[in-house]
Short mmCIF file of C-alpha atoms and ligand atoms in Angstrom, two decimals:
data_model
loop_
_atom_site.label_atom_id
_atom_site.label_comp_id
_atom_site.label_asym_id
_atom_site.label_seq_id
_atom_site.Cartn_x
_atom_site.Cartn_y
_atom_site.Cartn_z
CA MET Q 239 -56.35 -18.61 -16.05
CA ASN Q 240 -56.89 -15.13 -14.72
CA THR Q 241 -55.10 -12.78 -17.07
CA SER Q 242 -56.89 -9.63 -16.04
CA SER Q 243 -54.39 -8.93 -13.22
CA GLN Q 244 -51.52 -9.01 -15.74
CA PRO Q 245 -51.36 -6.02 -18.06
CA PRO Q 246 -51.22 -7.26 -21.64
CA GLY Q 247 -47.79 -7.28 -23.18
CA ARG Q 248 -45.85 -7.73 -19.98
CA TRP Q 249 -45.09 -11.35 -20.71
CA ALA Q 250 -44.13 -10.51 -24.25
CA ILE Q 251 -41.61 -7.96 -22.99
CA ARG Q 252 -40.19 -10.39 -20.50
CA GLN Q 253 -39.88 -13.02 -23.18
CA ARG Q 254 -38.06 -10.60 -25.45
CA VAL Q 255 -35.66 -9.66 -22.65
CA GLU Q 256 -35.01 -13.32 -21.97
CA GLU Q 257 -34.31 -14.05 -25.62
CA TRP Q 258 -31.99 -11.06 -25.86
CA GLN Q 259 -30.26 -12.19 -22.73
CA ARG Q 260 -29.84 -15.75 -23.94
CA ALA Q 261 -28.27 -14.45 -27.13
CA GLN Q 262 -26.00 -12.17 -25.12
CA LEU Q 263 -24.90 -14.92 -22.79
CA GLU Q 264 -23.95 -17.11 -25.73
CA ASP Q 265 -21.77 -14.30 -26.99
CA PRO Q 266 -18.22 -15.20 -25.87
CA ARG Q 267 -17.60 -11.59 -24.88
CA HIS Q 268 -20.20 -12.01 -22.15
CA SER Q 269 -19.02 -15.41 -21.01
CA GLN Q 270 -17.85 -16.54 -17.59
CA ARG Q 271 -14.42 -17.09 -19.01
CA VAL Q 272 -14.10 -13.44 -20.02
CA ALA Q 273 -15.48 -12.45 -16.61
CA ALA Q 274 -12.86 -14.63 -14.93
CA LEU Q 275 -9.94 -13.30 -16.99
CA LEU Q 276 -10.93 -9.64 -16.71
CA GLY Q 277 -11.72 -10.19 -13.04
CA SER Q 278 -8.26 -11.61 -12.38
CA ALA Q 279 -6.58 -8.66 -14.09
CA LEU Q 280 -8.75 -6.25 -12.11
CA GLY Q 281 -8.10 -8.14 -8.88
CA VAL Q 282 -4.35 -7.72 -9.37
CA SER Q 283 -4.56 -4.03 -10.32
CA PHE Q 284 -6.91 -3.28 -7.40
CA LEU Q 285 -4.76 -5.08 -4.84
CA VAL Q 286 -1.58 -3.35 -5.99
CA CYS Q 287 -3.40 -0.03 -6.10
CA PHE Q 288 -4.74 -0.62 -2.58
CA ALA Q 289 -1.36 -1.59 -1.12
CA THR Q 290 0.44 1.40 -2.64
CA GLY Q 291 -2.48 3.62 -1.58
CA LEU Q 292 -2.17 2.44 2.02
CA TYR Q 293 1.51 3.29 1.97
CA SER Q 294 0.74 6.71 0.55
CA HIS Q 295 -1.85 7.27 3.24
CA ILE Q 296 0.40 6.43 6.18
CA GLN Q 297 3.10 8.65 4.71
CA GLN Q 298 0.75 11.60 4.53
CA HIS Q 299 -1.36 10.94 7.63
CA SER Q 300 1.04 8.97 9.79
CA PRO Q 301 -0.53 6.98 12.62
CA GLU Q 302 1.29 6.69 15.98
CA TRP Q 303 3.00 3.44 15.08
CA PHE Q 304 4.48 4.67 11.80
CA GLU Q 305 7.53 6.88 11.61
CA PRO Q 306 8.22 8.11 8.06
CA PHE Q 307 11.72 7.12 6.95
CA GLY Q 308 13.94 8.58 4.26
CA ARG Q 309 15.47 5.57 2.52
CA PRO Q 310 15.35 4.50 -0.25
CA ALA Q 311 14.97 8.12 -1.27
CA GLY Q 312 12.94 7.30 -4.38
CA LEU Q 313 10.60 4.73 -2.80
CA TYR Q 314 7.54 6.97 -2.61
CA ARG Q 315 8.13 8.08 -6.17
CA ILE Q 316 7.81 4.44 -7.28
CA THR Q 317 4.89 3.45 -5.05
CA GLN Q 318 2.86 6.53 -5.96
CA GLY Q 319 3.68 6.14 -9.66
CA VAL Q 320 2.44 2.54 -9.41
CA HIS Q 321 -0.65 3.63 -7.43
CA VAL Q 322 -1.75 6.11 -10.08
CA ALA Q 323 -0.81 3.82 -12.99
CA THR Q 324 -2.74 0.83 -11.60
CA GLY Q 325 -5.70 3.10 -10.85
CA LEU Q 326 -5.72 4.45 -14.39
CA VAL Q 327 -5.35 1.01 -15.98
CA SER Q 328 -8.26 -0.22 -13.88
CA VAL Q 329 -10.57 2.22 -15.68
CA PRO Q 330 -10.65 0.40 -19.06
CA LEU Q 331 -10.56 -2.98 -17.27
CA LEU Q 332 -13.55 -2.14 -15.10
CA LEU Q 333 -15.51 -0.67 -17.99
CA ALA Q 334 -14.84 -3.82 -20.02
CA LYS Q 335 -15.89 -6.05 -17.17
CA LEU Q 336 -19.09 -4.09 -16.54
CA TRP Q 337 -19.94 -4.14 -20.24
CA SER Q 338 -19.16 -7.82 -20.46
CA GLN Q 339 -21.33 -8.80 -17.48
CA PHE Q 340 -24.08 -6.24 -18.05
CA PRO Q 341 -26.63 -8.69 -19.55
CA LYS Q 342 -26.57 -10.68 -16.29
CA LEU Q 343 -28.20 -7.73 -14.57
CA PHE Q 344 -31.44 -8.74 -16.23
CA VAL Q 345 -31.70 -12.31 -14.99
CA TRP Q 346 -35.24 -13.03 -13.91
CA PRO Q 347 -36.37 -13.39 -11.20
CA PRO Q 348 -33.70 -11.01 -9.83
CA PHE Q 349 -33.30 -12.96 -6.60
CA ARG Q 350 -33.65 -16.69 -6.71
CA SER Q 351 -32.26 -17.24 -3.24
CA THR Q 352 -31.07 -15.33 -0.21
CA ARG Q 353 -27.54 -16.05 -1.25
CA MET Q 354 -28.13 -14.48 -4.64
CA ALA Q 355 -29.77 -11.44 -3.05
CA VAL Q 356 -26.76 -10.96 -0.79
CA GLU Q 357 -24.35 -11.41 -3.68
CA ARG Q 358 -26.17 -8.85 -5.77
CA ALA Q 359 -26.29 -6.33 -2.93
CA LEU Q 360 -22.58 -6.86 -2.47
CA LEU Q 361 -22.01 -6.25 -6.17
CA VAL Q 362 -23.81 -2.92 -5.91
CA VAL Q 363 -21.39 -1.94 -3.12
CA LEU Q 364 -18.36 -3.25 -5.01
CA VAL Q 365 -19.24 -1.60 -8.31
CA SER Q 366 -20.26 1.75 -6.85
CA SER Q 367 -17.28 2.02 -4.50
CA SER Q 368 -14.89 1.02 -7.32
CA LEU Q 369 -16.42 3.56 -9.66
CA PHE Q 370 -16.16 6.22 -6.97
CA LEU Q 371 -12.48 5.43 -6.37
CA LEU Q 372 -11.60 5.51 -10.05
CA VAL Q 373 -13.64 8.64 -10.83
CA SER Q 374 -12.37 10.59 -7.80
CA GLY Q 375 -8.80 9.42 -8.46
CA VAL Q 376 -8.96 10.48 -12.09
CA GLN Q 377 -10.44 13.83 -11.05
CA ASN Q 378 -7.54 14.31 -8.68
CA VAL Q 379 -4.94 13.37 -11.30
CA TYR Q 380 -6.50 15.94 -13.65
CA LEU Q 381 -6.57 18.59 -10.92
CA TRP Q 382 -10.30 18.89 -11.09
CA TYR Q 383 -11.89 19.21 -7.67
CA PRO Q 384 -15.62 19.63 -8.23
CA PHE Q 385 -16.65 18.39 -4.78
CA ASP Q 386 -15.83 20.00 -1.50
CA TYR Q 387 -15.08 16.84 0.46
CA TYR Q 388 -11.52 16.25 1.62
CA PHE Q 389 -10.25 13.86 -1.05
CA PRO Q 390 -7.61 11.88 0.93
CA SER Q 391 -9.99 10.90 3.76
CA VAL Q 392 -12.95 10.00 1.57
CA HIS Q 393 -10.89 8.16 -1.07
CA TYR Q 394 -9.17 6.25 1.73
CA ALA Q 395 -12.38 5.27 3.54
CA VAL Q 396 -14.09 4.12 0.34
CA ALA Q 397 -10.99 2.07 -0.55
CA TRP Q 398 -11.59 -0.05 2.57
CA VAL Q 399 -15.23 -0.56 1.59
CA ALA Q 400 -14.20 -1.61 -1.93
CA MET Q 401 -11.49 -3.94 -0.59
CA GLY Q 402 -13.91 -5.61 1.82
CA ALA Q 403 -16.49 -6.09 -0.92
CA LEU Q 404 -13.82 -7.33 -3.33
CA ILE Q 405 -12.57 -9.99 -0.93
CA VAL Q 406 -16.08 -11.30 -0.27
CA HIS Q 407 -16.79 -11.18 -4.01
CA ILE Q 408 -13.66 -13.20 -4.81
CA GLY Q 409 -14.81 -15.71 -2.19
CA SER Q 410 -18.26 -15.98 -3.72
CA VAL Q 411 -16.98 -16.52 -7.28
CA ALA Q 412 -14.02 -18.68 -6.28
CA THR Q 413 -15.46 -21.93 -7.63
CA VAL Q 414 -16.34 -20.46 -11.03
CA LEU Q 415 -13.04 -18.64 -11.15
CA ARG Q 416 -11.03 -21.76 -10.38
CA HIS Q 417 -12.92 -23.71 -13.01
CA GLN Q 418 -12.54 -21.04 -15.68
CA MET Q 419 -8.83 -20.66 -15.12
CA ARG Q 420 -8.26 -24.40 -15.74
CA ARG Q 421 -7.08 -25.67 -19.06
CA GLU Q 422 -10.11 -27.95 -19.48
CA ALA Q 423 -12.41 -24.95 -19.49
CA ARG Q 424 -10.63 -23.72 -22.58
CA ALA Q 425 -10.42 -27.16 -24.17
CA THR Q 426 -14.23 -27.38 -24.40
CA GLU Q 427 -14.50 -23.97 -26.09
CA ARG Q 428 -15.47 -23.89 -29.78
CA PRO Q 429 -12.74 -22.44 -32.02
CA ASP Q 430 -14.90 -19.51 -33.18
CA THR Q 431 -15.74 -18.75 -29.54
CA THR Q 432 -12.04 -18.74 -28.67
CA ARG Q 433 -11.32 -16.42 -31.59
CA GLU Q 434 -14.09 -14.00 -30.64
CA ARG Q 435 -13.06 -14.01 -26.97
CA ARG Q 436 -9.43 -13.38 -27.85
CA ARG Q 437 -10.35 -10.54 -30.17
CA PHE Q 438 -12.32 -8.87 -27.39
CA LEU Q 439 -9.64 -9.39 -24.74
CA GLY Q 440 -7.02 -8.19 -27.22
CA PHE Q 441 -8.99 -4.99 -27.67
CA VAL Q 442 -9.25 -4.48 -23.90
CA THR Q 443 -5.53 -5.16 -23.47
CA GLY Q 444 -4.80 -2.63 -26.20
CA ALA Q 445 -6.97 -0.02 -24.48
CA ALA Q 446 -5.28 -0.71 -21.13
CA GLY Q 447 -1.85 -0.43 -22.78
CA ALA Q 448 -2.80 2.81 -24.52
CA VAL Q 449 -4.00 4.39 -21.27
CA THR Q 450 -0.76 3.42 -19.56
CA LEU Q 451 1.46 4.60 -22.41
CA ALA Q 452 -0.37 7.92 -22.63
CA THR Q 453 0.02 8.69 -18.91
CA VAL Q 454 3.06 6.92 -17.44
CA GLY Q 455 5.39 9.52 -18.98
CA GLN Q 456 4.37 11.84 -16.16
CA THR Q 457 6.75 9.87 -14.00
CA LEU Q 458 8.98 8.06 -16.54
CA ARG Q 459 10.76 10.88 -18.26
CA PRO Q 460 11.78 8.96 -21.43
CA LEU Q 461 8.06 8.46 -22.17
CA SER Q 462 7.11 12.03 -21.38
CA ARG Q 463 6.72 12.96 -25.07
CA VAL Q 464 4.03 10.34 -25.69
CA SER Q 465 2.17 11.34 -22.54
CA LEU Q 466 -0.76 12.75 -24.43
CA LEU Q 467 -3.23 12.21 -21.60
CA ALA Q 468 -0.98 13.14 -18.69
CA PRO Q 469 -1.81 16.56 -17.24
CA ARG Q 470 1.83 17.16 -16.29
CA ARG Q 471 5.08 16.46 -18.07
CA PRO Q 472 7.98 16.08 -15.66
CA ASP Q 473 10.30 18.21 -17.80
CA ILE Q 474 7.99 21.17 -18.41
CA GLY Q 475 7.80 24.10 -16.00
CA PRO Q 476 9.99 26.87 -14.59
CA GLN Q 477 13.55 25.62 -13.96
CA GLY Q 478 12.62 22.39 -15.76
CA LEU Q 479 10.13 21.19 -13.15
CA PRO Q 480 6.31 21.37 -12.99
CA VAL Q 481 4.61 23.57 -10.43
CA ASN Q 482 1.53 22.52 -8.51
CA ARG Q 483 0.62 25.70 -6.65
CA THR Q 484 2.04 29.02 -7.74
CA ALA Q 485 3.24 31.72 -5.37
CA ALA Q 486 0.39 33.93 -6.57
CA ALA Q 487 -2.25 31.26 -5.89
CA ALA Q 488 -0.81 30.68 -2.43
CA ALA Q 489 -0.78 34.45 -1.76
CA VAL Q 490 2.69 34.25 -0.22
CA LYS Q 491 3.66 37.15 2.09
CA ASN Q 492 7.12 38.39 3.11
CA ALA Q 493 9.08 36.16 0.74
CA ASP Q 494 11.08 39.09 -0.60
CA PRO Q 495 14.78 38.47 0.29
CA SER Q 496 15.09 41.94 1.86
CA VAL Q 497 12.41 41.21 4.48
CA TYR Q 498 12.56 37.41 4.59
CA ARG Q 499 13.29 35.77 7.95
CA LEU Q 500 13.38 32.11 8.98
CA ARG Q 501 12.27 31.59 12.57
CA ILE Q 502 13.36 28.52 14.51
CA THR Q 503 11.03 28.21 17.44
CA GLY Q 504 8.87 25.82 19.48
CA ASN Q 505 10.49 23.46 21.95
CA VAL Q 506 13.82 25.30 22.09
CA GLU Q 507 15.71 27.11 24.86
CA ALA Q 508 16.06 30.27 22.82
CA GLU Q 509 14.50 30.85 19.43
CA ARG Q 510 16.58 32.02 16.52
CA THR Q 511 15.81 34.17 13.47
CA LEU Q 512 17.90 34.01 10.30
CA SER Q 513 17.95 36.24 7.25
CA LEU Q 514 18.52 34.81 3.79
CA THR Q 515 22.12 36.05 3.82
CA GLU Q 516 22.69 34.24 7.10
CA LEU Q 517 21.21 31.05 5.68
CA GLN Q 518 23.45 31.32 2.63
CA ALA Q 519 26.47 31.68 4.91
CA LEU Q 520 25.77 28.34 6.64
CA PRO Q 521 27.35 25.11 5.28
CA GLN Q 522 25.47 24.11 2.10
CA ARG Q 523 24.61 20.56 1.07
CA THR Q 524 23.55 19.28 -2.34
CA ALA Q 525 21.27 16.26 -2.96
CA THR Q 526 19.44 14.84 -5.95
CA LEU Q 527 15.91 14.10 -4.84
CA PRO Q 528 12.55 13.69 -6.55
CA ILE Q 529 9.39 15.68 -6.15
CA ALA Q 530 6.77 12.93 -6.27
CA CYS Q 531 3.32 14.47 -6.36
CA VAL Q 532 0.53 12.34 -4.95
CA GLU Q 533 -1.31 13.06 -8.18
CA GLY Q 534 1.14 10.92 -10.09
CA TRP Q 535 3.78 13.11 -11.71
CA SER Q 536 7.31 13.05 -10.44
CA ALA Q 537 10.70 14.41 -11.40
CA ASN Q 538 14.22 14.49 -10.04
CA ALA Q 539 16.16 17.67 -9.40
CA THR Q 540 19.38 18.64 -7.68
CA TRP Q 541 18.77 20.74 -4.62
CA THR Q 542 21.19 22.83 -2.55
CA GLY Q 543 20.56 24.34 0.85
CA VAL Q 544 20.98 23.95 4.59
CA ALA Q 545 20.44 20.54 6.17
CA LEU Q 546 17.63 20.65 8.70
CA ARG Q 547 19.80 18.92 11.28
CA ASP Q 548 22.45 21.67 10.91
CA LEU Q 549 19.77 24.28 11.58
CA LEU Q 550 18.61 22.40 14.66
CA GLU Q 551 22.20 22.32 15.87
CA LEU Q 552 22.15 26.14 15.86
CA VAL Q 553 19.50 26.02 18.58
CA ASN Q 554 21.17 23.09 20.38
CA VAL Q 555 18.51 20.57 19.44
CA GLU Q 556 19.31 16.97 18.51
CA PRO Q 557 17.47 15.92 15.32
CA SER Q 558 13.85 15.70 16.40
CA ALA Q 559 10.37 15.97 14.94
CA VAL Q 560 9.53 19.44 13.62
CA ARG Q 561 6.72 21.20 11.85
CA VAL Q 562 7.55 23.57 9.02
CA VAL Q 563 5.21 26.47 8.41
CA SER Q 564 4.91 28.32 5.14
CA LEU Q 565 4.51 32.03 4.39
CA GLN Q 566 1.44 31.04 2.42
CA THR Q 567 -1.71 32.82 3.51
CA GLN Q 568 -4.29 30.85 1.51
CA GLY Q 569 -4.89 27.17 0.84
CA ARG Q 570 -4.41 23.85 2.49
CA TYR Q 571 -0.82 22.62 2.45
CA ARG Q 572 0.79 25.42 4.44
CA THR Q 573 2.46 23.19 7.01
CA SER Q 574 3.90 19.72 7.26
CA GLU Q 575 5.56 17.59 9.89
CA ILE Q 576 8.93 15.93 9.66
CA SER Q 577 9.66 12.83 11.73
CA ALA Q 578 12.75 12.66 13.92
CA SER Q 579 14.40 10.08 11.66
CA LEU Q 580 13.78 12.23 8.58
CA ALA Q 581 15.08 15.29 10.45
CA ALA Q 582 18.31 13.36 11.09
CA ASP Q 583 18.79 12.58 7.41
CA PRO Q 584 21.58 14.72 5.95
CA ASP Q 585 19.58 15.11 2.72
CA THR Q 586 16.58 16.69 4.44
CA LEU Q 587 17.18 20.23 3.26
CA LEU Q 588 15.82 23.71 3.51
CA ALA Q 589 16.66 24.28 -0.11
CA LEU Q 590 17.72 27.63 -1.53
CA GLN Q 591 18.67 26.40 -5.00
CA ILE Q 592 17.49 24.02 -7.67
CA ASN Q 593 19.90 22.70 -10.29
CA GLY Q 594 22.43 25.35 -9.25
CA GLU Q 595 20.09 28.36 -9.61
CA PRO Q 596 18.29 30.23 -6.83
CA LEU Q 597 14.72 28.94 -6.54
CA VAL Q 598 12.08 30.91 -8.44
CA ALA Q 599 9.01 32.05 -6.52
CA ASP Q 600 6.79 29.25 -7.85
CA HIS Q 601 9.19 26.57 -6.60
CA GLY Q 602 9.15 28.02 -3.10
CA ALA Q 603 11.68 30.89 -3.00
CA PRO Q 604 13.50 31.83 -0.96
CA VAL Q 605 13.43 28.59 1.10
CA ARG Q 606 11.57 25.33 0.60
CA LEU Q 607 11.70 21.91 2.16
CA ILE Q 608 12.95 18.93 0.21
CA ALA Q 609 13.40 15.56 1.89
CA PRO Q 610 13.99 12.00 0.68
CA ASN Q 611 11.08 9.54 0.27
CA ARG Q 612 8.35 12.07 0.94
CA PRO Q 613 5.02 12.85 -0.78
CA GLY Q 614 5.25 15.98 -2.93
CA VAL Q 615 2.42 17.57 -1.03
CA MET Q 616 4.64 17.62 2.07
CA GLN Q 617 7.62 19.24 0.33
CA THR Q 618 6.47 22.56 1.76
CA LYS Q 619 7.38 25.70 -0.16
CA TRP Q 620 8.06 29.27 1.11
CA ILE Q 621 9.11 28.17 4.59
CA GLY Q 622 9.03 30.91 7.22
CA GLU Q 623 9.15 28.86 10.41
CA VAL Q 624 10.65 25.67 11.75
CA PHE Q 625 8.75 24.67 14.88
CA VAL Q 626 10.48 22.07 17.06
CA LEU Q 627 7.90 19.64 18.46
N1 MTE J 885 3.33 25.95 0.94
C1 MTE J 885 2.99 25.01 0.03
N2 MTE J 885 3.90 24.11 -0.34
C2 MTE J 885 3.59 23.17 -1.27
C3 MTE J 885 2.32 23.11 -1.86
C4 MTE J 885 1.37 24.08 -1.43
O1 MTE J 885 0.22 24.10 -1.90
N3 MTE J 885 1.74 25.00 -0.50
N4 MTE J 885 2.03 22.15 -2.79
C5 MTE J 885 2.82 20.91 -2.69
C6 MTE J 885 2.63 19.97 -3.77
S1 MTE J 885 1.09 19.24 -3.90
C7 MTE J 885 3.66 19.53 -4.57
S2 MTE J 885 3.47 18.25 -5.62
C8 MTE J 885 4.97 20.19 -4.53
C9 MTE J 885 5.38 20.60 -5.90
O2 MTE J 885 6.53 21.39 -5.87
P1 MTE J 885 6.84 22.33 -7.10
O3 MTE J 885 5.61 23.17 -7.34
O4 MTE J 885 8.04 23.12 -6.73
O5 MTE J 885 7.13 21.41 -8.25
O6 MTE J 885 4.94 21.33 -3.68
C10 MTE J 885 4.29 21.13 -2.46
N5 MTE J 885 4.55 22.27 -1.62
MO1 MO J 886 1.32 17.44 -5.24
#
């Protein structure tokens, strides 16, 4: 045998790796059954996260065929709360699954067939896109934007990649999965194996529960006091409500009541300009509506102001799509569009008050938009112009 082409020791290393791997694969925490159970939990959390994410996306970047609607008023609050919660709970689940299946990375030879090569390539796509989604989502929830890509577009595009890879992956493991989920698969397990597996899965479940409990209070007020990991508590902030962007950060101009004017312009016969006193003299409506930030926190408040459709009536316009423009001079979310059906909703307000007090500057004084079933990022503050489309 010609051994000169093989550096000495290489076989010994491979043998050691194989022994280590065999030991690992006998460990119930690295078994197919654990992979199947963790995989099912992850599959559910990913699918729910994807569905709620899609809804969030079409609310914020509405395609032609989708007209944002206002009822039920708290729908977006629920879907976005679920989106962020399922994303966060996927973090410990994915880490556990990666740790559990890690020894399989070292199977030798790495590709025994074309099918295996394809499956492994697919896994690289699935794992890296999932990690990207979870990391970028967590960064967003914690208001940490270290990259200069536009988060919604990139997160959305990668979600499709991950979903595609996930569906093919589920297809490729379907036989194993089906077998492992059967009762017989468990019946052949040794009792100590079962115990060890359950201990591990119990630990993962505990970690998943802890993550949820420590964050879900950002949207469920009764749990807000145990929300140790949530960056926002729904009851803390000026006027009892968190603030995302302050008036100072937005560099708002001409918001002082003495100079403030609201312009109604665009597709109108004659444009109209109103001072704050004139706005206050119009019929006022009150509605209890949530601010539901895309980043996961949400809170209800009672808002008072002029209904958008009443304002449109002043310029003889039937409720129709409008764009509101803020007095903000810096930053991204200066404008937002309101669909015709949302403009017709009596609770779509240009709010002057929150919980019976005039708005403070950080909540959008003197005038902000608040509408039912709408992402927080589109509840534009410091409105200076209503542009009829
Ligand atoms: N003009 C303007 N309005 C804005 C924003 C902004 O950056 N600029 N941020 C939005 C976001 S992301 C959220 S969640 C809500 C929060 O409203 P609040 O700060 O009054 O709680 O305001 C929205 N309105
Ligand atoms: Mo937000």
